[in-house]
Amino acid sequence: MGKQKRERRKPHKKNPTGLPNVEDLDKEEEELDEEDKDAALQRMIDQLESPNIEEKLSGLQTLESMCTNAEMAMQVAKGGVARIAAPLLVDENNLVRAASASALRNIANNGGEDACNILLEHDIMTPLAALLQRHYTSWQPKPKEKGKIDDEKETFIQAITLLWTLCENDEHAIKYSNEGHLISILIKCLDISLHSLDVNIIAAQCMLTLSEDNPLAVSELKKYEGPLLSLLKLKTDKESDLSNVMLLKTLSGGLLMNINNSECTSAIVSCQVATALAETLAFDHRKLLNSVTSTLPVDTNKLNVKSEKKLNDIKKYLTAQQQALEILANLCSEDPQEDMDSDLDDSDPAEEENDFIDDDVMSTDKFHISTLPIELTEVFASLKIIDIVWEKTILLPENVRQILFENPESKTVLKHAHVLRCRAFLCLNNLISTLDVDGLGGVENLYRMWVEIGNVVFKEADQNDIALLESATAAMRAALQKLVEVRANVFSQLSMFDIQVMLNGEQQCPNPNVRVNLVRIVGNLALVFTNTNTANCRELVKHLSIFLLDACAKEPEVWVIAECLDAIMDIFAEDETNEVAAEIELVDKLRPLVQLLNNKIRQQKKRLGDNFYVVSTVKTNLNRFIKYKSAQLAKLK
């Protein structure tokens, strides 16, 4: 009892009984877990530093299994284990080299960008480049022996996967790759007569990342343009190779676009790439996923060999289609206009005397003129690219999703299908923005897509599914913008209820990119209604405009506020809107927003990034707009 009394008198003790409570037990368990982790980590380090091959392999296997989740991968990266494991990439024993590459790949893959940064700080590129230079500069694969694993090939695949991950996450890896001339090693591995398809594919995947906006890599790859064009036409009679061939052809298309991206893209090459991409996308992934569900076990998570192979093939098909959509989106995108010089510091309204009406930056005539070669638009039309991409945006049937969700292996396939759908919406966004209305199937077809995407955004999508919401709202915004450009008279069926659903979506969304897309949709709808002189449309313009004004006061992000104000200035740019502007007291509501905007700019100026231009433009034009509109409204009195 005396012992308990002494414990009770300790100032930090909260338990008056002196008996261990649940929190104490949990804490002790956590401390034991940490001790176990630390002990395991030290044992692993001892094994990695051992001269014994079996000990090294055991340590590397432990390292790989420890880093299967992001938290542990980051802990291992921060602990500096890579400094010990990375030199094993150039170990004399091939098994050790393969195990080291595999373990380090796990750290990079699961630890993400932060882990990759740490690995590069710990000089992982020196032994990785040395491995590739010593063993793969003139690599001649040995004939495969039945039933035996080709350790040399396995090491290469793991090492290139590691390099690819590093290049995806940190530009320094690309710099080191350039210095080590690693692209020349990778190019040789595209030879389909010498290397197997899995080697061709991993080399192409890594090169696709390595050659993006990298003139040195592009100049090396340019020498291989002929063979890449040949790969676009690659065929196979072996059903087991179909998914690999499709993926390799698609990656070759991406490499060809990277080669031509630094110069005026050849229309002939673009058309050949587009044709190959259309072939990839024409493959019916929904039918394939539906067929695999019947082969999955119901009462167990364990897959049979046939099901496992089929799922692996499906992953490759989906990866190829994801890549095809990304390449196609880039193929029909155009370089944005270089940012104009501007100053976000507080400006003097006295310097802003020019009439707002003369400012072409804020003109409502924002029609997009496509710069795509006519040959490419004709290929898009003949291949029915819009229809093919649209098919990829359609949700899988609920029963298929449910079956795939229940098995851990097939669950990853479901994630691939979700990524494919998001990529399809992003690709659709670029296609809609680039092509004319006829190329999109006409006004009625474009409006149908707009409505159906709206159903995805406002009825189907989970509000936490940011990837889907961002991609779908981008496509929805592009479709509406195109309909506004051609002054399509198709919105008469929209009710106040339909519009309120959109407004509620903007208010509830936690992601600023999605909010901006919805703000632009609201602004464009208001523009549509300004062109129709009816009492109902007039009320809708007022309702939408007041919503945008109120959103400015509630919005935390300055660039979203700027987008709201930009939309408002678009809506009321024409003199025909003066009466509505007077009715909602537009000028009086805008004046306090000038100071709000300036305050937010001061607070957030350093993190504006790519949003600098829109904020700068709105800041420049807002005072001028208020002054101009005030003069116009005064004439109504």
Tab-separated table of C-alpha atoms in Angstrom, residues 28 52 69 98 103 150 214 254 290 357 389 418 429 438 486 499 536-537 572 616 637:
chain	number	residue	atom	x	y	z
A	28	GLU	CA	4.042	0.190	-22.705
A	52	ASN	CA	28.718	-13.513	-45.711
A	69	ASN	CA	4.139	0.713	-46.251
A	98	ALA	CA	19.319	-8.067	-57.436
A	103	ALA	CA	14.838	-3.533	-51.543
A	150	ASP	CA	17.522	-15.076	-64.968
A	214	ASN	CA	15.294	16.810	-71.300
A	254	GLY	CA	5.041	8.498	-75.983
A	290	ASN	CA	-16.437	-8.419	-66.545
A	357	ILE	CA	-13.850	48.290	-72.258
A	389	VAL	CA	-12.219	8.273	-75.018
A	418	HIS	CA	-10.407	4.233	-61.532
A	429	ASN	CA	-10.899	18.044	-71.433
A	438	ASP	CA	-18.142	19.503	-85.474
A	486	VAL	CA	-20.698	28.906	-80.379
A	499	ILE	CA	-28.248	25.165	-60.916
A	536	ASN	CA	-36.297	33.794	-66.033
A	537	CYS	CA	-32.793	34.142	-67.502
A	572	PHE	CA	-20.926	42.105	-66.751
A	616	SER	CA	-2.085	39.467	-61.278
A	637	LYS	CA	-30.097	57.180	-62.880
